[in-house]
mmCIF file of C-alpha atoms in Angstrom:
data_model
loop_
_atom_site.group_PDB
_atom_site.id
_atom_site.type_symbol
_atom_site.label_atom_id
_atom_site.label_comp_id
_atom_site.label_asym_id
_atom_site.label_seq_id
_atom_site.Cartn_x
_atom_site.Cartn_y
_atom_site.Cartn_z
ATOM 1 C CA UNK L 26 -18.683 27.731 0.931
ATOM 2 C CA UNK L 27 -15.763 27.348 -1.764
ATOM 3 C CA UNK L 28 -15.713 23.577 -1.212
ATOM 4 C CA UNK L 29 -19.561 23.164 -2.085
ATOM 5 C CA UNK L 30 -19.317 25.594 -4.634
ATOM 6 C CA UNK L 31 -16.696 23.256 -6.541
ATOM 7 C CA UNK L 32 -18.597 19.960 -5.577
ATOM 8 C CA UNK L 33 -21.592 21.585 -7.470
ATOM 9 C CA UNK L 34 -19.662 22.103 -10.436
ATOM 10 C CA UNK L 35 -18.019 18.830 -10.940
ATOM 11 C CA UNK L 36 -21.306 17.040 -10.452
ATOM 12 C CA UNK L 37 -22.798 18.757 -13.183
ATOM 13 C CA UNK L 38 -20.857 17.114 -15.205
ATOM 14 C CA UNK L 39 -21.810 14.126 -14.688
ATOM 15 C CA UNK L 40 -25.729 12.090 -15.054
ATOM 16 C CA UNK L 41 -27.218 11.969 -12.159
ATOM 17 C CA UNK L 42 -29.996 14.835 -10.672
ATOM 18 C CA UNK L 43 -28.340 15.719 -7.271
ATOM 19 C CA UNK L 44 -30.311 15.781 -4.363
ATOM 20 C CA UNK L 45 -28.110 16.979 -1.324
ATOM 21 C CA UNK L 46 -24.375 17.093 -1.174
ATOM 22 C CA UNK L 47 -22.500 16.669 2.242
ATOM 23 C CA UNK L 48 -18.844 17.383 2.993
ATOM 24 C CA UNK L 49 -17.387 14.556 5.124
ATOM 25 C CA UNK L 50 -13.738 14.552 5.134
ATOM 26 C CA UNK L 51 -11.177 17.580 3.926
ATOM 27 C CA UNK L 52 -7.519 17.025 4.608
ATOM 28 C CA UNK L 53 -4.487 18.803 2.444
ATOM 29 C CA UNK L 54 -4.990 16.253 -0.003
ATOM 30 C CA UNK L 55 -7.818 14.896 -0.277
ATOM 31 C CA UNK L 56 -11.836 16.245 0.104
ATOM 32 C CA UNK L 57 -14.380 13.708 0.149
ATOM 33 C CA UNK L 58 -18.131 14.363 0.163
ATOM 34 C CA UNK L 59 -21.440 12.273 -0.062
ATOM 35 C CA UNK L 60 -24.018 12.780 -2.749
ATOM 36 C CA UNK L 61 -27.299 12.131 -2.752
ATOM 37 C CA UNK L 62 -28.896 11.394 -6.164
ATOM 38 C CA UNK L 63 -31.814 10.146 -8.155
ATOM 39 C CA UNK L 64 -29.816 7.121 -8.617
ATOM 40 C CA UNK L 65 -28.783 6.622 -5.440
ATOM 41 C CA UNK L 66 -25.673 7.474 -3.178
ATOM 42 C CA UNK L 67 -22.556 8.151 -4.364
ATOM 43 C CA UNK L 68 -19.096 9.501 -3.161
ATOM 44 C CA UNK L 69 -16.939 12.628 -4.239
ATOM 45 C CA UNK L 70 -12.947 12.392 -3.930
ATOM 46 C CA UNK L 71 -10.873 15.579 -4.897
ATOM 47 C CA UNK L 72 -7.607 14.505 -4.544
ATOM 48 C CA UNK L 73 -4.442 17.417 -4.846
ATOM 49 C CA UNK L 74 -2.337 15.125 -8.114
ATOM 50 C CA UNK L 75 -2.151 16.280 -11.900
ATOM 51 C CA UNK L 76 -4.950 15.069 -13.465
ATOM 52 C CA UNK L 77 -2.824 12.613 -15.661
ATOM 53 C CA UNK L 78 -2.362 10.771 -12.866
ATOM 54 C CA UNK L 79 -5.626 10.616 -11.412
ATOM 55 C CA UNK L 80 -6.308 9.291 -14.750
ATOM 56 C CA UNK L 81 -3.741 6.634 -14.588
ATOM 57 C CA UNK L 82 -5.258 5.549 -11.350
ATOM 58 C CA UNK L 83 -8.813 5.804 -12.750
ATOM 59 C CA UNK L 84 -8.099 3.720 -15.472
ATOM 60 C CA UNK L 85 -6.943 1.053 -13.151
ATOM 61 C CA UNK L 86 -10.405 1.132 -11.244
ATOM 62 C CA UNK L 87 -11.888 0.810 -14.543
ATOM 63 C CA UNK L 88 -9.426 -2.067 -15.631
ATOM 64 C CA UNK L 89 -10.748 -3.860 -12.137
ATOM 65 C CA UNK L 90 -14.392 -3.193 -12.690
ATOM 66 C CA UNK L 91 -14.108 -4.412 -16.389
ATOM 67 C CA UNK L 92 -12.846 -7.424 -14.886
ATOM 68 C CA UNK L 93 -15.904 -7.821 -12.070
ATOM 69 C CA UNK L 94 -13.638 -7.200 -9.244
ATOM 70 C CA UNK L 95 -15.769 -6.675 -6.259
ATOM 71 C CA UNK L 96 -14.647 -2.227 -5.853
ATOM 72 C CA UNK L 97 -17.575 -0.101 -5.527
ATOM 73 C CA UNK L 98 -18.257 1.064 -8.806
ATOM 74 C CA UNK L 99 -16.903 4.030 -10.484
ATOM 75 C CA UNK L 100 -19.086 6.251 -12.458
ATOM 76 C CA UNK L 101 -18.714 8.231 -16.172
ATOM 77 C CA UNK L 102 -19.116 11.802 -16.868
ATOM 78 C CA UNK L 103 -21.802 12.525 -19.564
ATOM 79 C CA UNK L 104 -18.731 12.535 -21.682
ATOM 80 C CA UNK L 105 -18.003 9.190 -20.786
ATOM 81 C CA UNK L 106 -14.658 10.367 -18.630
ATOM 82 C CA UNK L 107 -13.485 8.560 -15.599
ATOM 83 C CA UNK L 108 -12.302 11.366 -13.824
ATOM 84 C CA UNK L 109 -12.309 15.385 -14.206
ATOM 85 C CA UNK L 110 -9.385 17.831 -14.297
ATOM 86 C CA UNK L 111 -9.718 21.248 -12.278
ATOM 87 C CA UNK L 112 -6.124 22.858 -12.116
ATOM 88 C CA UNK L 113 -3.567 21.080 -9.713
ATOM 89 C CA UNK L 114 -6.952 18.794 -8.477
ATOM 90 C CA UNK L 115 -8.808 15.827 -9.963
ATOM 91 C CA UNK L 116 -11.967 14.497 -9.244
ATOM 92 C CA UNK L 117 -13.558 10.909 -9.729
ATOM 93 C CA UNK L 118 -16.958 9.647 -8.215
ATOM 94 C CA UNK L 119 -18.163 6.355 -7.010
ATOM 95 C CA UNK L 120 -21.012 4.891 -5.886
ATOM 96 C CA UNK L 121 -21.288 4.830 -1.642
ATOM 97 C CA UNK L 122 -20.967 0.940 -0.429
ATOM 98 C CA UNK L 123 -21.147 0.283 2.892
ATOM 99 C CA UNK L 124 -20.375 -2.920 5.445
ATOM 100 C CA UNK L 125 -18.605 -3.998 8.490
ATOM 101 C CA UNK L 126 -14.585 -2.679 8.727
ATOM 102 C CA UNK L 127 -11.865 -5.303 8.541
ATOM 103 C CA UNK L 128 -10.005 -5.244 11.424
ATOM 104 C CA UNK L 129 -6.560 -6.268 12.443
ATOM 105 C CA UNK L 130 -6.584 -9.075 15.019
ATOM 106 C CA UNK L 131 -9.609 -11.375 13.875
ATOM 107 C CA UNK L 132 -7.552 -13.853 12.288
ATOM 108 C CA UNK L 133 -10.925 -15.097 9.692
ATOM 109 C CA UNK L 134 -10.657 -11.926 8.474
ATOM 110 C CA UNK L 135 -7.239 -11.481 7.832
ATOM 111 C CA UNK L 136 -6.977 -14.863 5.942
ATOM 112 C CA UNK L 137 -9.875 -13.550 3.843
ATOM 113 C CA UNK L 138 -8.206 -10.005 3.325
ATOM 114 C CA UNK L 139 -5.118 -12.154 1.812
ATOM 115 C CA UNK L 140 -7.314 -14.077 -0.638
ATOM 116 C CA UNK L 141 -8.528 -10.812 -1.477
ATOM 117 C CA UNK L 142 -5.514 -9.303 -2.132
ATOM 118 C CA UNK L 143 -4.817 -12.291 -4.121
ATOM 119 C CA UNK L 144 -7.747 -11.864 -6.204
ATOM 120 C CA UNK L 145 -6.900 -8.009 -6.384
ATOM 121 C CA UNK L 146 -3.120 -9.012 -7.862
ATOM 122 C CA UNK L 147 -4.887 -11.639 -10.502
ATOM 123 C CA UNK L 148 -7.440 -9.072 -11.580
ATOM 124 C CA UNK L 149 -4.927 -6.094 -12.152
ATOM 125 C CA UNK L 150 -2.897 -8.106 -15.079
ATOM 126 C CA UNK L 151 -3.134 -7.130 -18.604
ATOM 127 C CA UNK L 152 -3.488 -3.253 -17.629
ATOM 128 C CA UNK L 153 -2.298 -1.553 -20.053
ATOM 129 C CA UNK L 154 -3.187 2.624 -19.534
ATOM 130 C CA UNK L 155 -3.748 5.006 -22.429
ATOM 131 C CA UNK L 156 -1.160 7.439 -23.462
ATOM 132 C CA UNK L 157 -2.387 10.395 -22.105
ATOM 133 C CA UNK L 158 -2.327 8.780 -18.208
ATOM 134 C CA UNK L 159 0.766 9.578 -16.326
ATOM 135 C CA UNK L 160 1.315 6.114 -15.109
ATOM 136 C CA UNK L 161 4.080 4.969 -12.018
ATOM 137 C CA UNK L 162 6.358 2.222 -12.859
ATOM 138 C CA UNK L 163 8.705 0.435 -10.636
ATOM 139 C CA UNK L 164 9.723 -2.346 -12.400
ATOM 140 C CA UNK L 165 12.931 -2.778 -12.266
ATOM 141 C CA UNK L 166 14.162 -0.213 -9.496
ATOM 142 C CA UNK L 167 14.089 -2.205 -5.962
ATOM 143 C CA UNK L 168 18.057 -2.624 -6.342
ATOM 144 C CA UNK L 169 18.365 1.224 -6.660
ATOM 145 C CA UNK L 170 16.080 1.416 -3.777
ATOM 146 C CA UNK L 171 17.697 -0.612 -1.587
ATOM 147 C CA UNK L 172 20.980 0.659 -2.002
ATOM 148 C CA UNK L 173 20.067 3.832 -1.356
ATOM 149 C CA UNK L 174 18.057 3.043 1.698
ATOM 150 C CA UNK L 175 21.011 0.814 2.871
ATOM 151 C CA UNK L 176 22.756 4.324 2.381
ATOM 152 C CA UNK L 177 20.514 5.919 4.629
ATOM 153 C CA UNK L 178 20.780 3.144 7.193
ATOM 154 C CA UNK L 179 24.496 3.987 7.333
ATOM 155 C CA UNK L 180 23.651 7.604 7.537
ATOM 156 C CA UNK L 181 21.417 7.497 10.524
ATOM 157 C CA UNK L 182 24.134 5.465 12.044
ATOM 158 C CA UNK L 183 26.477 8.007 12.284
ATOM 159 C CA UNK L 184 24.047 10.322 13.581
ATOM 160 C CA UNK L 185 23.144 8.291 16.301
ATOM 161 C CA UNK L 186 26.873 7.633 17.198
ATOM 162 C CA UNK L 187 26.996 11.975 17.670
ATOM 163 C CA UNK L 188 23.833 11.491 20.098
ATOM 164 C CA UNK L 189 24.868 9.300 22.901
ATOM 165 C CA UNK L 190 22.589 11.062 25.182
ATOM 166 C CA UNK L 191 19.595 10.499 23.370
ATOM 167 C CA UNK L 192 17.707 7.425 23.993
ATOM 168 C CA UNK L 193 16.330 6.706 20.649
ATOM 169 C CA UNK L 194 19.612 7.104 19.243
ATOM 170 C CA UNK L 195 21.304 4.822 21.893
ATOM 171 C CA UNK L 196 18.303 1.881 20.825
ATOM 172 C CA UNK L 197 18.787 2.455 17.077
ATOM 173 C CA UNK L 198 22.441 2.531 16.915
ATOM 174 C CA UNK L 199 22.524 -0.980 19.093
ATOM 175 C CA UNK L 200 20.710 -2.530 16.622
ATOM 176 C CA UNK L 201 21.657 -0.869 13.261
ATOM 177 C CA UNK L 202 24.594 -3.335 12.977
ATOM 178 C CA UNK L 203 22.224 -6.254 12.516
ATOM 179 C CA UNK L 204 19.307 -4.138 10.487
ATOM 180 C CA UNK L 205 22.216 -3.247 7.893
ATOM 181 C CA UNK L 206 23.292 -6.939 7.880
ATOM 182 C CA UNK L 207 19.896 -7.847 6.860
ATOM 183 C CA UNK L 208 19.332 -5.263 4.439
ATOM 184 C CA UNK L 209 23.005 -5.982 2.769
ATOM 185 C CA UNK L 210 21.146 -10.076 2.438
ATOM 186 C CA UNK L 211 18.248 -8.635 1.421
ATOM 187 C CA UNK L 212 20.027 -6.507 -1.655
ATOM 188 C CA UNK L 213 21.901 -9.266 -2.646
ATOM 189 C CA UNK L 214 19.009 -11.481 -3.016
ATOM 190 C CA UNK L 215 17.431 -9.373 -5.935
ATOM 191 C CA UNK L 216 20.487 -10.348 -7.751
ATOM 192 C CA UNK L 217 19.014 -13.192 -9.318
ATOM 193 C CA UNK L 218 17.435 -14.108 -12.485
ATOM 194 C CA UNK L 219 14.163 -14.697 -10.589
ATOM 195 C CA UNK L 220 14.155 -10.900 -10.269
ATOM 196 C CA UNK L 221 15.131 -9.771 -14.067
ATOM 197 C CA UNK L 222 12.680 -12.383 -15.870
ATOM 198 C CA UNK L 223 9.568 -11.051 -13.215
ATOM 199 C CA UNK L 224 10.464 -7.242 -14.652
ATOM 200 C CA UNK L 225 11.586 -7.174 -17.699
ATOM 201 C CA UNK L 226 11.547 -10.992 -19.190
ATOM 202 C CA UNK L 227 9.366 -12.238 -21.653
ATOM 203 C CA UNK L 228 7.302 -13.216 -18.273
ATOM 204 C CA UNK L 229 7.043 -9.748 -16.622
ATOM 205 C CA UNK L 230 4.365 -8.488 -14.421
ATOM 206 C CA UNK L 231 1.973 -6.901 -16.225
ATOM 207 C CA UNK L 232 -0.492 -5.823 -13.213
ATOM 208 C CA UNK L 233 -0.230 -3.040 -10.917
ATOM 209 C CA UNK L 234 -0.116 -3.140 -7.214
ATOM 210 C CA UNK L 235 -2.185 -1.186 -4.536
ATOM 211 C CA UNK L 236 1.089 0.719 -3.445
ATOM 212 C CA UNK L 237 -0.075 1.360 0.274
ATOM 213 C CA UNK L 238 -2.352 -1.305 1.160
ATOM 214 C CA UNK L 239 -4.244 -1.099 4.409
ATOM 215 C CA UNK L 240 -7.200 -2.666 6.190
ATOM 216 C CA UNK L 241 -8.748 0.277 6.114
ATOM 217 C CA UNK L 242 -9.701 0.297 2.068
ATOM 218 C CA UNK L 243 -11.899 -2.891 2.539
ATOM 219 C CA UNK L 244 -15.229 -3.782 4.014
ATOM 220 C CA UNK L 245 -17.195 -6.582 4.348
ATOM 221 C CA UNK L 246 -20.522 -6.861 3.050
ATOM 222 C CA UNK L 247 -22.667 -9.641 3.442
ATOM 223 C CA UNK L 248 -21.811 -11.059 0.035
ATOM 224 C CA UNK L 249 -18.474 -10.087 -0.306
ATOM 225 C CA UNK L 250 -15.359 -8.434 0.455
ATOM 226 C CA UNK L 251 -15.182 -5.124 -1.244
ATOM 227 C CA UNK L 252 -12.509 -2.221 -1.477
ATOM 228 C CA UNK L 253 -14.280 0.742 -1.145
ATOM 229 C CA UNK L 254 -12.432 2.711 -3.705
ATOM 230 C CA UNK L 255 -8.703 2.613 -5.306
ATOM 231 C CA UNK L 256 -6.558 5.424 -4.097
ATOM 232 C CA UNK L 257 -3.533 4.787 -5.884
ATOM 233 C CA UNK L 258 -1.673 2.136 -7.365
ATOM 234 C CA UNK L 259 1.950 1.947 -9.096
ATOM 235 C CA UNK L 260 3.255 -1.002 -11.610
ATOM 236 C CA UNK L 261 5.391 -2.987 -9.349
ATOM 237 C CA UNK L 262 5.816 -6.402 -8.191
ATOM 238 C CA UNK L 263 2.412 -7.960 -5.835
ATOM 239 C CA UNK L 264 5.143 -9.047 -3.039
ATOM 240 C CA UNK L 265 5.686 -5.213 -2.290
ATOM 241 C CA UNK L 266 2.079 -5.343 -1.375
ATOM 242 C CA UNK L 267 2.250 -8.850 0.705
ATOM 243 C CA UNK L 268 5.032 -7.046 2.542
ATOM 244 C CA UNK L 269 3.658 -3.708 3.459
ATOM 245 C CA UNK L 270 0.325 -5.622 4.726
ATOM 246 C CA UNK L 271 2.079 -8.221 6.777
ATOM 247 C CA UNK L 272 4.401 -5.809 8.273
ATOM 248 C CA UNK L 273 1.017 -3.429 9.310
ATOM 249 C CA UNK L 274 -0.164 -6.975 10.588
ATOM 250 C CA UNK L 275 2.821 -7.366 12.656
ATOM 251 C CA UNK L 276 3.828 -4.226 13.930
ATOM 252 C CA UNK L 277 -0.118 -4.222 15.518
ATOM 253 C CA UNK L 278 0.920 -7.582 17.103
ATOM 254 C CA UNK L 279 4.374 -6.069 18.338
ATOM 255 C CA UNK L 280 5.882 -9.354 16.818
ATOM 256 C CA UNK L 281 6.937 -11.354 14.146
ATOM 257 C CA UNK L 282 4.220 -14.459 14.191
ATOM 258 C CA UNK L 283 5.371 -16.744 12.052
ATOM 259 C CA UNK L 284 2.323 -18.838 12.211
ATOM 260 C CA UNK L 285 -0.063 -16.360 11.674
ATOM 261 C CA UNK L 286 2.512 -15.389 8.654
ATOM 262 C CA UNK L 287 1.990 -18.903 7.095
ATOM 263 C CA UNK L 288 -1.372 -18.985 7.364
ATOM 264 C CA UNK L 289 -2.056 -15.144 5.840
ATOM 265 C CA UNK L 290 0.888 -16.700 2.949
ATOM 266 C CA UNK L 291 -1.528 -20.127 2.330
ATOM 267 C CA UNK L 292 -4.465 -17.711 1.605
ATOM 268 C CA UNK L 293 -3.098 -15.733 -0.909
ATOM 269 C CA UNK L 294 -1.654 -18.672 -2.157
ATOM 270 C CA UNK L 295 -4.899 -20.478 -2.606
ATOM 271 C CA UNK L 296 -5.858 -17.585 -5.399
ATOM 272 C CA UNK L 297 -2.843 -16.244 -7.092
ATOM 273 C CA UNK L 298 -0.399 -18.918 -6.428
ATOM 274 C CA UNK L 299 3.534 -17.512 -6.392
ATOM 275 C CA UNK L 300 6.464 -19.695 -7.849
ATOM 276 C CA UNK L 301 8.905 -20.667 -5.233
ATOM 277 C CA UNK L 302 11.677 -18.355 -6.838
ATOM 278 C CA UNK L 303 9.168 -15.255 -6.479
ATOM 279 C CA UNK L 304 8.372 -16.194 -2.519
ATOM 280 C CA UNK L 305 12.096 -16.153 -2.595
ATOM 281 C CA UNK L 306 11.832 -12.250 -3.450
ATOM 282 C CA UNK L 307 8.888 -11.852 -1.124
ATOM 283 C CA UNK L 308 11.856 -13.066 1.443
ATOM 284 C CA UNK L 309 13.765 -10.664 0.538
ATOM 285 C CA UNK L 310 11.156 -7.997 0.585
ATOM 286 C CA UNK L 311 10.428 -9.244 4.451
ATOM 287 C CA UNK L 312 13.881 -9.427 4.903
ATOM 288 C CA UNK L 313 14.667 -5.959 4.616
ATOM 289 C CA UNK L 314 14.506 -3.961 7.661
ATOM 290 C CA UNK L 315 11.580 -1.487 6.412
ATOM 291 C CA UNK L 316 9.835 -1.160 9.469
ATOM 292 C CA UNK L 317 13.261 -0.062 11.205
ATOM 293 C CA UNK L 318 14.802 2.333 8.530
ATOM 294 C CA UNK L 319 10.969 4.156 8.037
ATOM 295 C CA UNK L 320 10.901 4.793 12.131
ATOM 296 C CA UNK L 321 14.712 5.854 11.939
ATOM 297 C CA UNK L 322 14.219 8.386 8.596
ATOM 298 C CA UNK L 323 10.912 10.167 10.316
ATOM 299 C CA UNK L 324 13.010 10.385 13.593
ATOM 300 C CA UNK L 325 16.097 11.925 12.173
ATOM 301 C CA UNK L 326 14.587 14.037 9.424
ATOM 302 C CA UNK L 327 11.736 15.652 11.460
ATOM 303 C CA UNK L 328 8.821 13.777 9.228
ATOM 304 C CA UNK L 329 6.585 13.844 12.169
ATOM 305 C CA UNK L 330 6.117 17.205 14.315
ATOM 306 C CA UNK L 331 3.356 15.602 16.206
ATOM 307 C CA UNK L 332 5.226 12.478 17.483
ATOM 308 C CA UNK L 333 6.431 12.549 21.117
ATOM 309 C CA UNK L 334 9.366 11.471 22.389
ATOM 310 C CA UNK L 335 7.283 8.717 24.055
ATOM 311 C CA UNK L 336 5.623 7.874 21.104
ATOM 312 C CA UNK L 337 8.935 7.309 19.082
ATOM 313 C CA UNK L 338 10.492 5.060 21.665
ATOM 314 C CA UNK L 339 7.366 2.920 21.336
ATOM 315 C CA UNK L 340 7.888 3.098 17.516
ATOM 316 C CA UNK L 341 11.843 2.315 17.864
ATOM 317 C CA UNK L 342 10.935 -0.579 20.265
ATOM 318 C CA UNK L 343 8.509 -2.335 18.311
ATOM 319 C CA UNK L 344 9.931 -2.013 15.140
ATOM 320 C CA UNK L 345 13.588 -3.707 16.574
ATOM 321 C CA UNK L 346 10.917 -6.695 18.665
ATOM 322 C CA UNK L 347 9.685 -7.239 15.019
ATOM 323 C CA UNK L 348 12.265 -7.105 12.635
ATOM 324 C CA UNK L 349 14.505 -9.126 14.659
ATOM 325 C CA UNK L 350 11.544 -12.184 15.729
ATOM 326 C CA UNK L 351 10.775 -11.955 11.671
ATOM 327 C CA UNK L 352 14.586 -12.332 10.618
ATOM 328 C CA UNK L 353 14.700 -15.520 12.995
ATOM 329 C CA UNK L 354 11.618 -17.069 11.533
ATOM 330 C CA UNK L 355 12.948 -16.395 8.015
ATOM 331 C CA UNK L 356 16.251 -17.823 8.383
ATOM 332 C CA UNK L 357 14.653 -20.708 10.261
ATOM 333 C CA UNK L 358 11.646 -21.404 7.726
ATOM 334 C CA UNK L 359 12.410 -20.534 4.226
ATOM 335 C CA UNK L 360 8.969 -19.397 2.759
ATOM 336 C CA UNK L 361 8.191 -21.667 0.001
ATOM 337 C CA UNK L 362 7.735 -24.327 2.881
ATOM 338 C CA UNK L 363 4.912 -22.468 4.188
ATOM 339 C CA UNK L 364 2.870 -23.218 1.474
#
């Protein structure tokens, strides 16, 4: 088998005598296998990236560990690398940790996911990745961003106005009105000098963020919290991660909870405290319609063959119950006075 074949190879490169090797997970992008060695269990990720960048990410994991952030560990080559190159493919190996899964409506573990997330944020400053990593940087680029996704919003509004037939198009277009609103508040917001001193003043962020946080990355062990490995990460403001976890949050509860928002916010809070002008930008990250413009763009450009049309009404639905509940709560409770 090719895939065992390759697994082989890598791990010769690295110190360990291997006892078995098993393939566990192979998607498109990304093989995963356990190992079995003389110094106990590790994991095997082949991810499909250039190896510059799984060197960028590698180096982050290694900026984290440095710092005794609770990851499991990631392991050297005999050469002392932190990752090997094979073509279009890159390889880095860990060791295995195991513990419970961190699940999305027990409310002690949520709050404890946010401190950890906070700790993550305080952990990742001061990275600063060798020359030959191909690091991602978004300082800087929200405004871009949001215009053109406000763009896009505009766009998918005119399709649904050619569709009146189709019920997802009939939903989206009733509400794009107030989604573009939002999103127009939302762009002007970053026009501040809260925004320009965070990304390119004298005071910038100089930490990365997890890019594409999930509950899924973290266990609990009976010590700790622990993210099982570091997938990939991107230099860009920690409220882009606060938003894309509270909106998974959310969308699982079907609606904006505002005190189950403050209380996730408080945790954080209590270890990597936020100035009130940056919880202003974390408004603004909220405020924008995300969860509606991602349902609308894989809806009207075919990003998901295996959706039914049952499936995106559901999506449509629940996106519009949230967005709209979370816009109330935001204009009602500005979020420095949850904390």
């Amino acid at each position: 088998m090719q895939s065992q074949w390759i697994a082989d190879k890598v791990l010769e490169l690295y110190p360990y005598e291997v006892e078995q090797i098993e393939l566990q997970v192979m998607r498109p992008k990304e093989t995963v296998w356990t190992v079995a060695t003389d110094e106990g269990e590790k994991v095997l990720r082949q991810r499909a990236t250039l190896p510059e960048r799984m060197l960028f990410y590698a180096e982050a994991h290694w900026h984290l560990q440095q710092r005794q952030f609770p990851i499991a560990p990631l392991c050297r080559t005999k050469n002392g690398g932190l990752c090997v190159a094979g073509g279009e493919q890159a390889y880095a190996l860990y060791d295995a940790v195991s513990g419970k899964e961190v699940g999305y409506y027990n409310v002690e573990q949520l709050e404890n996911a946010f401190e950890f997330l906070g700790l993550f944020h305080a952990a990742s400053q001061q990275f600063s990745p060798s020359s030959k990593a191909k690091k991602r940087n978004r300082l800087g680029k929200w405004p871009k961003a949001y215009t053109w996704k406000l763009q896009e919003l505009s766009g998918y509004k005119k399709m649904a106005a050619a569709f009146a037939d189709d019920p997802f198009s009939v939903l989206f277009f009733e509400a794009a009105d107030a989604m573009i609103a939002a999103a127009e508040e939302a762009t002007k917001q970053l026009e501040s000098d809260a925004y320009a001193e965070w990304t390119a003043g004298p005071n910038r962020w100089t930490g990365f963020i997890h890019k594409d946080i999930s509950l899924s990355h973290l266990i609990e062990t009976e010590e700790t919290m622990m993210m099982s490995y570091l997938p990939a990460v991107v230099i860009d403001l920690p409220v882009r991660d606060i938003q894309v976890l509270l909106h998974k949050i959310m969308k699982k509860m079907a609606v904006w909870d505002e005190e189950l928002a403050a209380r996730l916010l408080q945790a954080y809070h209590r270890v990597h405290p936020l100035t009130d002008d940056q919880y202003r930008l974390l408004e603004a990250e909220l405020l924008f319609p995300h969860l509606f413009a991602s349902v609308a763009r894989k809806y009207y450009l075919k990003a998901k063959d295996n959706w039914s049309d049952e499936k995106y009404m559901w999506e449509i639905q629940t996106a519009i119950t949230v967005e709209r509940s979370k816009q109330d709560a935001l204009h009602r409770t500005p979020l420095p006075s949850l904390l």
